[in-house]
Amino acid sequence: MSVKRIGVLTSGGDAPGMNACVRSVVRTALYRGIECYGIRRGWNGLISGDVVKLDEKNVGHIINRGGTILYTARSEEFMTEKGQKKAVSTCRFLGLDGIVAIGGDGTFRGAQALSRYGVSVVGIPGTIDNDISCTNYCIGFDTAANTAIECIDKLRDTMQSHERCSVVEVMGRNAGYLAMYVGLATGATAVLVPEEEIDFDRDVIEKIRQARFNGFTHYMIVVAEGAGSAAEIARRIKEEIDLDPRVTVLGHIQRGGAPTARDRVNATKMGYFAVELLNAGKSNRIVCTREGTITDVDIEEGLAMKKSIQQTEVDVLAAMTGI
């Protein structure tokens, strides 16, 4: 089948690099003689027909911008059979031969549902959580990590001046990849992630004590939001060893900002690869990176995979924190 017209959307939580990916999809499609339409506000936009034709001018100078020019949303209606059928009808009405969906796990489950109605779809992983099991890397992770690292470095300067304990909560939903990476990069006293069983005395209190024995008077505890509340961790520290921690929840600041070079380049490569898959007649795929190479996997297979914190990172963290 000749591919003449495709759509591109961003869905779920935004991630730095999504604009770079949209740009790549559009420019690759035009290079291949394919019309490209932007679907605004994710799957909601596909249901309602909220689309705009995209060309080189539309996507000019967006490679460096955070967020997404197509906007994003989570759609409860699309999770219903009725909503999915509306989306299929929109695809047929507009004559879309395929859709590139940029987002996380929920986005791919939406694409999976759409594919069962015969719509050609290709997913691209874009989430700061880096929790898509079939890929080593997700668009937005590097920028979010660098944002958190910059914030923690600045926080450490003032906290060290007052010899205080800091408890910093980073995003990641139910995954600890961002927290682990940031903790290693900032030399945290302790890192708490949902993938590892937490013994509070061993993993927090004893590490603070060990740091004090080694001559340190400032302690940095990095907590993944899925591992618990930073406020609760701080309360327990105060209760058990009478330190008075300061709590910082970085929140959505980690999603914003200009994407790093790594996110821009990966997003561009993935967008190109997605269009090439559709143009080659391939469908129901997720673009992914494995050992530095961009490849693809079937959506069903990709969503069935499981991902866990690398044991190497756990071992390195143990050595760095002295216990």
PDB file of C-alpha atoms in Angstrom:
ATOM      1  CA  MET A   1       0.000   0.000   0.000  1.00  0.00           C
ATOM      2  CA  SER A   2       1.318   3.453  -0.917  1.00  0.00           C
ATOM      3  CA  VAL A   3       1.499   5.786   2.078  1.00  0.00           C
ATOM      4  CA  LYS A   4       0.205   9.234   1.126  1.00  0.00           C
ATOM      5  CA  ARG A   5      -0.885  10.839   4.399  1.00  0.00           C
ATOM      6  CA  ILE A   6       0.020  10.255   8.047  1.00  0.00           C
ATOM      7  CA  GLY A   7      -0.753  11.834  11.409  1.00  0.00           C
ATOM      8  CA  VAL A   8       1.499  12.516  14.389  1.00  0.00           C
ATOM      9  CA  LEU A   9       0.460  13.092  18.005  1.00  0.00           C
ATOM     10  CA  THR A  10       1.915  13.459  21.483  1.00  0.00           C
ATOM     11  CA  SER A  11       0.091  11.912  24.409  1.00  0.00           C
ATOM     12  CA  GLY A  12       0.394  11.526  28.175  1.00  0.00           C
ATOM     13  CA  GLY A  13       2.974  13.525  30.111  1.00  0.00           C
ATOM     14  CA  ASP A  14       5.083  15.872  28.010  1.00  0.00           C
ATOM     15  CA  ALA A  15       8.825  15.280  27.725  1.00  0.00           C
ATOM     16  CA  PRO A  16      11.644  17.505  26.428  1.00  0.00           C
ATOM     17  CA  GLY A  17      12.455  16.389  22.898  1.00  0.00           C
ATOM     18  CA  MET A  18       8.884  15.753  21.784  1.00  0.00           C
ATOM     19  CA  ASN A  19       9.011  18.818  19.530  1.00  0.00           C
ATOM     20  CA  ALA A  20      12.259  17.621  17.993  1.00  0.00           C
ATOM     21  CA  CYS A  21      10.566  14.288  17.296  1.00  0.00           C
ATOM     22  CA  VAL A  22       7.488  15.928  15.728  1.00  0.00           C
ATOM     23  CA  ARG A  23       9.814  17.996  13.543  1.00  0.00           C
ATOM     24  CA  SER A  24      11.653  14.873  12.412  1.00  0.00           C
ATOM     25  CA  VAL A  25       8.424  13.017  11.583  1.00  0.00           C
ATOM     26  CA  VAL A  26       7.155  15.945   9.516  1.00  0.00           C
ATOM     27  CA  ARG A  27      10.374  16.598   7.635  1.00  0.00           C
ATOM     28  CA  THR A  28      10.976  12.904   6.922  1.00  0.00           C
ATOM     29  CA  ALA A  29       7.406  12.488   5.676  1.00  0.00           C
ATOM     30  CA  LEU A  30       7.748  15.471   3.338  1.00  0.00           C
ATOM     31  CA  TYR A  31      11.112  14.146   2.151  1.00  0.00           C
ATOM     32  CA  ARG A  32       9.339  10.908   1.208  1.00  0.00           C
ATOM     33  CA  GLY A  33       6.458  12.746  -0.510  1.00  0.00           C
ATOM     34  CA  ILE A  34       3.981  12.047   2.304  1.00  0.00           C
ATOM     35  CA  GLU A  35       1.542  14.610   3.714  1.00  0.00           C
ATOM     36  CA  CYS A  36       1.698  14.980   7.482  1.00  0.00           C
ATOM     37  CA  TYR A  37      -1.006  16.203   9.856  1.00  0.00           C
ATOM     38  CA  GLY A  38      -0.564  17.106  13.486  1.00  0.00           C
ATOM     39  CA  ILE A  39      -3.204  15.672  15.813  1.00  0.00           C
ATOM     40  CA  ARG A  40      -3.573  18.058  18.735  1.00  0.00           C
ATOM     41  CA  ARG A  41      -4.252  17.029  22.350  1.00  0.00           C
ATOM     42  CA  GLY A  42      -3.379  13.371  21.935  1.00  0.00           C
ATOM     43  CA  TRP A  43      -6.006  10.699  21.467  1.00  0.00           C
ATOM     44  CA  ASN A  44      -8.709  13.247  22.357  1.00  0.00           C
ATOM     45  CA  GLY A  45      -7.761  15.136  19.226  1.00  0.00           C
ATOM     46  CA  LEU A  46      -8.065  12.038  17.095  1.00  0.00           C
ATOM     47  CA  ILE A  47     -11.565  11.446  18.436  1.00  0.00           C
ATOM     48  CA  SER A  48     -12.675  15.022  17.767  1.00  0.00           C
ATOM     49  CA  GLY A  49     -10.739  15.559  14.535  1.00  0.00           C
ATOM     50  CA  ASP A  50      -8.563  18.332  15.986  1.00  0.00           C
ATOM     51  CA  VAL A  51      -5.882  18.268  13.284  1.00  0.00           C
ATOM     52  CA  VAL A  52      -3.637  20.733  11.470  1.00  0.00           C
ATOM     53  CA  LYS A  53      -1.567  20.268   8.327  1.00  0.00           C
ATOM     54  CA  LEU A  54       2.151  20.478   9.067  1.00  0.00           C
ATOM     55  CA  ASP A  55       4.977  21.595   6.805  1.00  0.00           C
ATOM     56  CA  GLU A  56       8.565  22.812   7.109  1.00  0.00           C
ATOM     57  CA  LYS A  57       7.419  26.227   8.332  1.00  0.00           C
ATOM     58  CA  ASN A  58       5.178  24.796  11.076  1.00  0.00           C
ATOM     59  CA  VAL A  59       8.062  22.855  12.568  1.00  0.00           C
ATOM     60  CA  GLY A  60      10.778  25.431  12.017  1.00  0.00           C
ATOM     61  CA  HIS A  61      12.827  26.377  15.090  1.00  0.00           C
ATOM     62  CA  ILE A  62      11.090  23.944  17.433  1.00  0.00           C
ATOM     63  CA  ILE A  63      13.957  21.462  17.818  1.00  0.00           C
ATOM     64  CA  ASN A  64      15.205  23.481  20.805  1.00  0.00           C
ATOM     65  CA  ARG A  65      11.842  23.974  22.507  1.00  0.00           C
ATOM     66  CA  GLY A  66      10.543  21.984  25.453  1.00  0.00           C
ATOM     67  CA  GLY A  67       6.925  20.857  25.774  1.00  0.00           C
ATOM     68  CA  THR A  68       4.963  19.966  22.647  1.00  0.00           C
ATOM     69  CA  ILE A  69       3.463  22.254  20.017  1.00  0.00           C
ATOM     70  CA  LEU A  70       0.737  19.650  19.492  1.00  0.00           C
ATOM     71  CA  TYR A  71      -0.297  19.823  23.160  1.00  0.00           C
ATOM     72  CA  THR A  72      -0.957  16.657  25.076  1.00  0.00           C
ATOM     73  CA  ALA A  73      -3.683  15.106  27.193  1.00  0.00           C
ATOM     74  CA  ARG A  74      -4.820  11.869  28.751  1.00  0.00           C
ATOM     75  CA  SER A  75      -8.080  10.598  27.282  1.00  0.00           C
ATOM     76  CA  GLU A  76     -10.537   8.541  29.314  1.00  0.00           C
ATOM     77  CA  GLU A  77     -12.916   8.426  26.353  1.00  0.00           C
ATOM     78  CA  PHE A  78     -10.280   6.800  24.165  1.00  0.00           C
ATOM     79  CA  MET A  79      -9.975   3.947  26.634  1.00  0.00           C
ATOM     80  CA  THR A  80     -13.551   2.935  25.796  1.00  0.00           C
ATOM     81  CA  GLU A  81     -14.617   0.940  22.741  1.00  0.00           C
ATOM     82  CA  LYS A  82     -16.900   3.785  21.680  1.00  0.00           C
ATOM     83  CA  GLY A  83     -14.044   6.301  21.830  1.00  0.00           C
ATOM     84  CA  GLN A  84     -11.718   4.039  19.881  1.00  0.00           C
ATOM     85  CA  LYS A  85     -14.284   3.574  17.133  1.00  0.00           C
ATOM     86  CA  LYS A  86     -14.685   7.355  16.891  1.00  0.00           C
ATOM     87  CA  ALA A  87     -10.916   7.645  16.454  1.00  0.00           C
ATOM     88  CA  VAL A  88     -10.951   4.983  13.733  1.00  0.00           C
ATOM     89  CA  SER A  89     -13.727   6.876  11.949  1.00  0.00           C
ATOM     90  CA  THR A  90     -11.618  10.050  12.062  1.00  0.00           C
ATOM     91  CA  CYS A  91      -8.679   8.197  10.520  1.00  0.00           C
ATOM     92  CA  ARG A  92     -10.865   6.942   7.695  1.00  0.00           C
ATOM     93  CA  PHE A  93     -12.539  10.311   7.137  1.00  0.00           C
ATOM     94  CA  LEU A  94      -9.191  12.116   6.933  1.00  0.00           C
ATOM     95  CA  GLY A  95      -7.614   9.372   4.852  1.00  0.00           C
ATOM     96  CA  LEU A  96      -4.737   8.771   7.262  1.00  0.00           C
ATOM     97  CA  ASP A  97      -2.602   5.813   6.198  1.00  0.00           C
ATOM     98  CA  GLY A  98      -0.792   5.675   9.523  1.00  0.00           C
ATOM     99  CA  ILE A  99      -0.186   7.402  12.848  1.00  0.00           C
ATOM    100  CA  VAL A 100       3.011   8.105  14.756  1.00  0.00           C
ATOM    101  CA  ALA A 101       2.243   8.295  18.490  1.00  0.00           C
ATOM    102  CA  ILE A 102       4.858   9.820  20.807  1.00  0.00           C
ATOM    103  CA  GLY A 103       4.478   9.121  24.516  1.00  0.00           C
ATOM    104  CA  GLY A 104       4.718   6.520  27.232  1.00  0.00           C
ATOM    105  CA  ASP A 105       3.110   3.245  28.212  1.00  0.00           C
ATOM    106  CA  GLY A 106      -0.467   4.606  28.120  1.00  0.00           C
ATOM    107  CA  THR A 107       0.121   6.068  24.663  1.00  0.00           C
ATOM    108  CA  PHE A 108       1.291   2.706  23.376  1.00  0.00           C
ATOM    109  CA  ARG A 109      -1.707   0.913  24.845  1.00  0.00           C
ATOM    110  CA  GLY A 110      -3.871   3.377  22.959  1.00  0.00           C
ATOM    111  CA  ALA A 111      -1.933   2.661  19.774  1.00  0.00           C
ATOM    112  CA  GLN A 112      -2.274  -1.049  20.432  1.00  0.00           C
ATOM    113  CA  ALA A 113      -6.059  -0.704  20.704  1.00  0.00           C
ATOM    114  CA  LEU A 114      -6.210   1.325  17.501  1.00  0.00           C
ATOM    115  CA  SER A 115      -4.125  -1.224  15.613  1.00  0.00           C
ATOM    116  CA  ARG A 116      -6.703  -3.897  16.385  1.00  0.00           C
ATOM    117  CA  TYR A 117      -9.145  -1.944  14.217  1.00  0.00           C
ATOM    118  CA  GLY A 118      -6.735  -2.038  11.300  1.00  0.00           C
ATOM    119  CA  VAL A 119      -5.087   1.366  11.726  1.00  0.00           C
ATOM    120  CA  SER A 120      -1.329   1.396  11.059  1.00  0.00           C
ATOM    121  CA  VAL A 121       0.523   2.816  14.062  1.00  0.00           C
ATOM    122  CA  VAL A 122       4.108   3.305  15.180  1.00  0.00           C
ATOM    123  CA  GLY A 123       4.946   4.371  18.733  1.00  0.00           C
ATOM    124  CA  ILE A 124       7.946   6.417  19.842  1.00  0.00           C
ATOM    125  CA  PRO A 125       8.924   6.364  23.558  1.00  0.00           C
ATOM    126  CA  GLY A 126       8.806   9.860  25.036  1.00  0.00           C
ATOM    127  CA  THR A 127       8.729   9.967  28.842  1.00  0.00           C
ATOM    128  CA  ILE A 128      11.090  11.321  31.483  1.00  0.00           C
ATOM    129  CA  ASP A 129      10.384   8.205  33.566  1.00  0.00           C
ATOM    130  CA  ASN A 130      12.408   6.027  31.137  1.00  0.00           C
ATOM    131  CA  ASP A 131      10.127   3.143  32.103  1.00  0.00           C
ATOM    132  CA  ILE A 132       9.298   1.695  28.662  1.00  0.00           C
ATOM    133  CA  SER A 133      10.526  -1.873  28.952  1.00  0.00           C
ATOM    134  CA  CYS A 134      11.408  -2.539  25.318  1.00  0.00           C
ATOM    135  CA  THR A 135      13.833   0.376  24.992  1.00  0.00           C
ATOM    136  CA  ASN A 136      17.002   1.372  26.805  1.00  0.00           C
ATOM    137  CA  TYR A 137      16.262   5.047  26.337  1.00  0.00           C
ATOM    138  CA  CYS A 138      13.209   7.312  26.195  1.00  0.00           C
ATOM    139  CA  ILE A 139      13.064  10.843  24.815  1.00  0.00           C
ATOM    140  CA  GLY A 140      13.144  13.380  27.655  1.00  0.00           C
ATOM    141  CA  PHE A 141      15.037  11.346  30.226  1.00  0.00           C
ATOM    142  CA  ASP A 142      18.399  13.031  29.718  1.00  0.00           C
ATOM    143  CA  THR A 143      16.975  16.548  29.940  1.00  0.00           C
ATOM    144  CA  ALA A 144      14.928  15.726  33.048  1.00  0.00           C
ATOM    145  CA  ALA A 145      17.960  14.154  34.709  1.00  0.00           C
ATOM    146  CA  ASN A 146      20.153  17.163  33.950  1.00  0.00           C
ATOM    147  CA  THR A 147      17.477  19.537  35.259  1.00  0.00           C
ATOM    148  CA  ALA A 148      17.242  17.594  38.518  1.00  0.00           C
ATOM    149  CA  ILE A 149      21.023  17.418  38.823  1.00  0.00           C
ATOM    150  CA  GLU A 150      21.359  21.175  38.346  1.00  0.00           C
ATOM    151  CA  CYS A 151      18.697  21.838  40.983  1.00  0.00           C
ATOM    152  CA  ILE A 152      20.272  19.452  43.485  1.00  0.00           C
ATOM    153  CA  ASP A 153      23.743  20.909  42.929  1.00  0.00           C
ATOM    154  CA  LYS A 154      22.384  24.373  43.736  1.00  0.00           C
ATOM    155  CA  LEU A 155      20.469  23.047  46.717  1.00  0.00           C
ATOM    156  CA  ARG A 156      23.591  21.355  48.051  1.00  0.00           C
ATOM    157  CA  ASP A 157      25.464  24.671  48.085  1.00  0.00           C
ATOM    158  CA  THR A 158      23.023  26.310  50.474  1.00  0.00           C
ATOM    159  CA  MET A 159      22.328  23.190  52.534  1.00  0.00           C
ATOM    160  CA  GLN A 160      26.040  22.601  53.132  1.00  0.00           C
ATOM    161  CA  SER A 161      26.371  26.174  54.363  1.00  0.00           C
ATOM    162  CA  HIS A 162      23.851  25.389  57.099  1.00  0.00           C
ATOM    163  CA  GLU A 163      24.996  21.773  57.696  1.00  0.00           C
ATOM    164  CA  ARG A 164      21.548  20.401  56.988  1.00  0.00           C
ATOM    165  CA  CYS A 165      19.953  17.216  55.707  1.00  0.00           C
ATOM    166  CA  SER A 166      18.153  17.505  52.368  1.00  0.00           C
ATOM    167  CA  VAL A 167      15.375  15.196  51.187  1.00  0.00           C
ATOM    168  CA  VAL A 168      14.682  15.675  47.487  1.00  0.00           C
ATOM    169  CA  GLU A 169      11.783  14.026  45.680  1.00  0.00           C
ATOM    170  CA  VAL A 170      12.167  13.466  41.944  1.00  0.00           C
ATOM    171  CA  MET A 171       9.563  12.346  39.424  1.00  0.00           C
ATOM    172  CA  GLY A 172       9.312   8.937  37.808  1.00  0.00           C
ATOM    173  CA  ARG A 173       5.806   7.767  38.698  1.00  0.00           C
ATOM    174  CA  ASN A 174       6.233   4.130  39.780  1.00  0.00           C
ATOM    175  CA  ALA A 175       9.763   3.806  38.382  1.00  0.00           C
ATOM    176  CA  GLY A 176      13.061   4.703  40.004  1.00  0.00           C
ATOM    177  CA  TYR A 177      15.318   5.052  36.938  1.00  0.00           C
ATOM    178  CA  LEU A 178      15.437   8.849  37.107  1.00  0.00           C
ATOM    179  CA  ALA A 179      16.057   8.899  40.859  1.00  0.00           C
ATOM    180  CA  MET A 180      18.816   6.298  40.632  1.00  0.00           C
ATOM    181  CA  TYR A 181      20.571   8.120  37.787  1.00  0.00           C
ATOM    182  CA  VAL A 182      20.294  11.497  39.517  1.00  0.00           C
ATOM    183  CA  GLY A 183      21.425  10.052  42.836  1.00  0.00           C
ATOM    184  CA  LEU A 184      24.553   8.573  41.274  1.00  0.00           C
ATOM    185  CA  ALA A 185      25.293  11.816  39.422  1.00  0.00           C
ATOM    186  CA  THR A 186      24.960  14.028  42.520  1.00  0.00           C
ATOM    187  CA  GLY A 187      26.743  11.798  45.016  1.00  0.00           C
ATOM    188  CA  ALA A 188      23.641  11.346  47.166  1.00  0.00           C
ATOM    189  CA  THR A 189      23.950   9.947  50.665  1.00  0.00           C
ATOM    190  CA  ALA A 190      21.031   7.606  49.951  1.00  0.00           C
ATOM    191  CA  VAL A 191      18.662   6.879  47.055  1.00  0.00           C
ATOM    192  CA  LEU A 192      15.234   5.313  47.556  1.00  0.00           C
ATOM    193  CA  VAL A 193      13.494   3.682  44.581  1.00  0.00           C
ATOM    194  CA  PRO A 194      10.338   1.562  44.359  1.00  0.00           C
ATOM    195  CA  GLU A 195      12.134  -1.353  42.672  1.00  0.00           C
ATOM    196  CA  GLU A 196      14.265  -2.035  45.760  1.00  0.00           C
ATOM    197  CA  GLU A 197      12.813  -3.067  49.122  1.00  0.00           C
ATOM    198  CA  ILE A 198      13.465  -0.294  51.623  1.00  0.00           C
ATOM    199  CA  ASP A 199      14.827  -0.932  55.114  1.00  0.00           C
ATOM    200  CA  PHE A 200      14.645   2.583  56.579  1.00  0.00           C
ATOM    201  CA  ASP A 201      17.262   2.053  59.256  1.00  0.00           C
ATOM    202  CA  ARG A 202      19.744   0.423  56.856  1.00  0.00           C
ATOM    203  CA  ASP A 203      19.042   2.528  53.754  1.00  0.00           C
ATOM    204  CA  VAL A 204      18.662   5.962  55.340  1.00  0.00           C
ATOM    205  CA  ILE A 205      19.612   6.244  59.007  1.00  0.00           C
ATOM    206  CA  GLU A 206      22.793   4.151  58.887  1.00  0.00           C
ATOM    207  CA  LYS A 207      23.967   5.885  55.720  1.00  0.00           C
ATOM    208  CA  ILE A 208      23.540   9.275  57.365  1.00  0.00           C
ATOM    209  CA  ARG A 209      25.466   8.005  60.399  1.00  0.00           C
ATOM    210  CA  GLN A 210      28.240   6.606  58.194  1.00  0.00           C
ATOM    211  CA  ALA A 211      28.512   9.929  56.378  1.00  0.00           C
ATOM    212  CA  ARG A 212      28.805  11.728  59.728  1.00  0.00           C
ATOM    213  CA  PHE A 213      31.536   9.326  60.874  1.00  0.00           C
ATOM    214  CA  ASN A 214      33.375  10.154  57.647  1.00  0.00           C
ATOM    215  CA  GLY A 215      33.313  13.849  58.509  1.00  0.00           C
ATOM    216  CA  PHE A 216      30.348  15.069  56.466  1.00  0.00           C
ATOM    217  CA  THR A 217      27.771  17.444  57.947  1.00  0.00           C
ATOM    218  CA  HIS A 218      25.369  17.641  54.995  1.00  0.00           C
ATOM    219  CA  TYR A 219      23.304  14.663  53.830  1.00  0.00           C
ATOM    220  CA  MET A 220      21.434  14.361  50.522  1.00  0.00           C
ATOM    221  CA  ILE A 221      18.575  11.851  50.340  1.00  0.00           C
ATOM    222  CA  VAL A 222      17.052  11.382  46.855  1.00  0.00           C
ATOM    223  CA  VAL A 223      13.587   9.798  46.793  1.00  0.00           C
ATOM    224  CA  ALA A 224      11.689   8.564  43.746  1.00  0.00           C
ATOM    225  CA  GLU A 225       8.052   9.658  44.003  1.00  0.00           C
ATOM    226  CA  GLY A 226       6.985   6.012  43.689  1.00  0.00           C
ATOM    227  CA  ALA A 227       9.102   5.056  46.717  1.00  0.00           C
ATOM    228  CA  GLY A 228       7.343   7.362  49.154  1.00  0.00           C
ATOM    229  CA  SER A 229       6.739  10.929  50.173  1.00  0.00           C
ATOM    230  CA  ALA A 230       9.770  13.138  50.781  1.00  0.00           C
ATOM    231  CA  ALA A 231       7.855  14.809  53.611  1.00  0.00           C
ATOM    232  CA  GLU A 232       7.261  11.454  55.284  1.00  0.00           C
ATOM    233  CA  ILE A 233      10.919  10.440  54.869  1.00  0.00           C
ATOM    234  CA  ALA A 234      11.968  13.742  56.451  1.00  0.00           C
ATOM    235  CA  ARG A 235       9.537  13.233  59.339  1.00  0.00           C
ATOM    236  CA  ARG A 236      10.996   9.811  60.104  1.00  0.00           C
ATOM    237  CA  ILE A 237      14.570  11.129  59.994  1.00  0.00           C
ATOM    238  CA  LYS A 238      13.623  13.864  62.459  1.00  0.00           C
ATOM    239  CA  GLU A 239      11.867  11.354  64.684  1.00  0.00           C
ATOM    240  CA  GLU A 240      14.684   8.788  64.750  1.00  0.00           C
ATOM    241  CA  ILE A 241      17.893  10.851  64.907  1.00  0.00           C
ATOM    242  CA  ASP A 242      16.673  14.381  65.654  1.00  0.00           C
ATOM    243  CA  LEU A 243      17.982  15.924  62.437  1.00  0.00           C
ATOM    244  CA  ASP A 244      15.806  18.667  60.963  1.00  0.00           C
ATOM    245  CA  PRO A 245      15.673  17.887  57.208  1.00  0.00           C
ATOM    246  CA  ARG A 246      14.598  20.340  54.514  1.00  0.00           C
ATOM    247  CA  VAL A 247      12.232  18.910  51.884  1.00  0.00           C
ATOM    248  CA  THR A 248      12.347  19.817  48.199  1.00  0.00           C
ATOM    249  CA  VAL A 249       9.878  18.369  45.684  1.00  0.00           C
ATOM    250  CA  LEU A 250      11.223  19.142  42.213  1.00  0.00           C
ATOM    251  CA  GLY A 251       7.910  18.291  40.543  1.00  0.00           C
ATOM    252  CA  HIS A 252       7.056  19.366  37.008  1.00  0.00           C
ATOM    253  CA  ILE A 253      10.100  21.594  36.599  1.00  0.00           C
ATOM    254  CA  GLN A 254      11.806  18.372  35.471  1.00  0.00           C
ATOM    255  CA  ARG A 255       9.523  18.162  32.433  1.00  0.00           C
ATOM    256  CA  GLY A 256      10.289  21.622  31.121  1.00  0.00           C
ATOM    257  CA  GLY A 257      13.221  23.333  29.475  1.00  0.00           C
ATOM    258  CA  ALA A 258      15.162  23.058  26.248  1.00  0.00           C
ATOM    259  CA  PRO A 259      16.065  19.437  25.433  1.00  0.00           C
ATOM    260  CA  THR A 260      19.700  18.372  25.684  1.00  0.00           C
ATOM    261  CA  ALA A 261      21.708  17.415  22.619  1.00  0.00           C
ATOM    262  CA  ARG A 262      21.177  13.751  23.441  1.00  0.00           C
ATOM    263  CA  ASP A 263      17.397  14.143  23.519  1.00  0.00           C
ATOM    264  CA  ARG A 264      17.347  16.220  20.321  1.00  0.00           C
ATOM    265  CA  VAL A 265      19.440  13.721  18.376  1.00  0.00           C
ATOM    266  CA  ASN A 266      17.641  10.626  19.667  1.00  0.00           C
ATOM    267  CA  ALA A 267      14.254  12.228  19.002  1.00  0.00           C
ATOM    268  CA  THR A 268      15.298  13.117  15.465  1.00  0.00           C
ATOM    269  CA  LYS A 269      16.572   9.618  14.739  1.00  0.00           C
ATOM    270  CA  MET A 270      13.476   7.968  16.204  1.00  0.00           C
ATOM    271  CA  GLY A 271      11.104  10.228  14.262  1.00  0.00           C
ATOM    272  CA  TYR A 272      12.915   9.411  11.034  1.00  0.00           C
ATOM    273  CA  PHE A 273      12.848   5.688  11.788  1.00  0.00           C
ATOM    274  CA  ALA A 274       9.097   5.744  12.555  1.00  0.00           C
ATOM    275  CA  VAL A 275       8.206   7.295   9.200  1.00  0.00           C
ATOM    276  CA  GLU A 276      10.496   4.868   7.378  1.00  0.00           C
ATOM    277  CA  LEU A 277       8.657   1.970   9.049  1.00  0.00           C
ATOM    278  CA  LEU A 278       5.248   3.248   7.895  1.00  0.00           C
ATOM    279  CA  ASN A 279       6.562   3.991   4.426  1.00  0.00           C
ATOM    280  CA  ALA A 280       7.873   0.428   4.197  1.00  0.00           C
ATOM    281  CA  GLY A 281       4.415  -0.929   5.014  1.00  0.00           C
ATOM    282  CA  LYS A 282       5.315  -1.934   8.575  1.00  0.00           C
ATOM    283  CA  SER A 283       2.866  -1.284  11.377  1.00  0.00           C
ATOM    284  CA  ASN A 284       2.049  -1.889  15.022  1.00  0.00           C
ATOM    285  CA  ARG A 285       5.643  -1.237  16.042  1.00  0.00           C
ATOM    286  CA  ILE A 286       7.453   0.599  18.821  1.00  0.00           C
ATOM    287  CA  VAL A 287      10.691   2.359  17.924  1.00  0.00           C
ATOM    288  CA  CYS A 288      13.341   1.585  20.520  1.00  0.00           C
ATOM    289  CA  THR A 289      17.049   1.749  21.250  1.00  0.00           C
ATOM    290  CA  ARG A 290      19.092  -1.302  22.163  1.00  0.00           C
ATOM    291  CA  GLU A 291      22.825  -1.119  22.803  1.00  0.00           C
ATOM    292  CA  GLY A 292      22.982   2.224  21.038  1.00  0.00           C
ATOM    293  CA  THR A 293      21.167   1.040  17.917  1.00  0.00           C
ATOM    294  CA  ILE A 294      17.697   2.202  16.896  1.00  0.00           C
ATOM    295  CA  THR A 295      15.420  -0.689  16.054  1.00  0.00           C
ATOM    296  CA  ASP A 296      11.768  -1.664  16.485  1.00  0.00           C
ATOM    297  CA  VAL A 297       9.608  -4.233  18.199  1.00  0.00           C
ATOM    298  CA  ASP A 298       5.997  -5.379  17.884  1.00  0.00           C
ATOM    299  CA  ILE A 299       3.669  -3.418  20.173  1.00  0.00           C
ATOM    300  CA  GLU A 300       2.259  -6.559  21.777  1.00  0.00           C
ATOM    301  CA  GLU A 301       5.744  -7.880  22.479  1.00  0.00           C
ATOM    302  CA  GLY A 302       7.024  -4.524  23.703  1.00  0.00           C
ATOM    303  CA  LEU A 303       4.200  -3.963  26.171  1.00  0.00           C
ATOM    304  CA  ALA A 304       4.611  -7.493  27.558  1.00  0.00           C
ATOM    305  CA  MET A 305       8.258  -6.887  28.493  1.00  0.00           C
ATOM    306  CA  LYS A 306       9.362  -6.090  32.041  1.00  0.00           C
ATOM    307  CA  LYS A 307      12.066  -3.628  33.066  1.00  0.00           C
ATOM    308  CA  SER A 308      14.021  -3.387  36.284  1.00  0.00           C
ATOM    309  CA  ILE A 309      16.796  -1.292  37.807  1.00  0.00           C
ATOM    310  CA  GLN A 310      20.180  -2.525  36.586  1.00  0.00           C
ATOM    311  CA  GLN A 311      21.988  -4.474  39.291  1.00  0.00           C
ATOM    312  CA  THR A 312      25.198  -2.711  38.303  1.00  0.00           C
ATOM    313  CA  GLU A 313      23.692   0.629  39.344  1.00  0.00           C
ATOM    314  CA  VAL A 314      22.566  -0.834  42.668  1.00  0.00           C
ATOM    315  CA  ASP A 315      26.057  -2.213  43.298  1.00  0.00           C
ATOM    316  CA  VAL A 316      27.774   1.048  42.338  1.00  0.00           C
ATOM    317  CA  LEU A 317      25.444   3.046  44.583  1.00  0.00           C
ATOM    318  CA  ALA A 318      26.195   0.724  47.511  1.00  0.00           C
ATOM    319  CA  ALA A 319      29.916   1.274  47.026  1.00  0.00           C
ATOM    320  CA  MET A 320      29.550   5.050  46.667  1.00  0.00           C
ATOM    321  CA  THR A 321      27.475   5.400  49.841  1.00  0.00           C
ATOM    322  CA  GLY A 322      29.832   3.269  51.903  1.00  0.00           C
ATOM    323  CA  ILE A 323      27.454   0.520  53.019  1.00  0.00           C
TER     324      ILE A 323
END
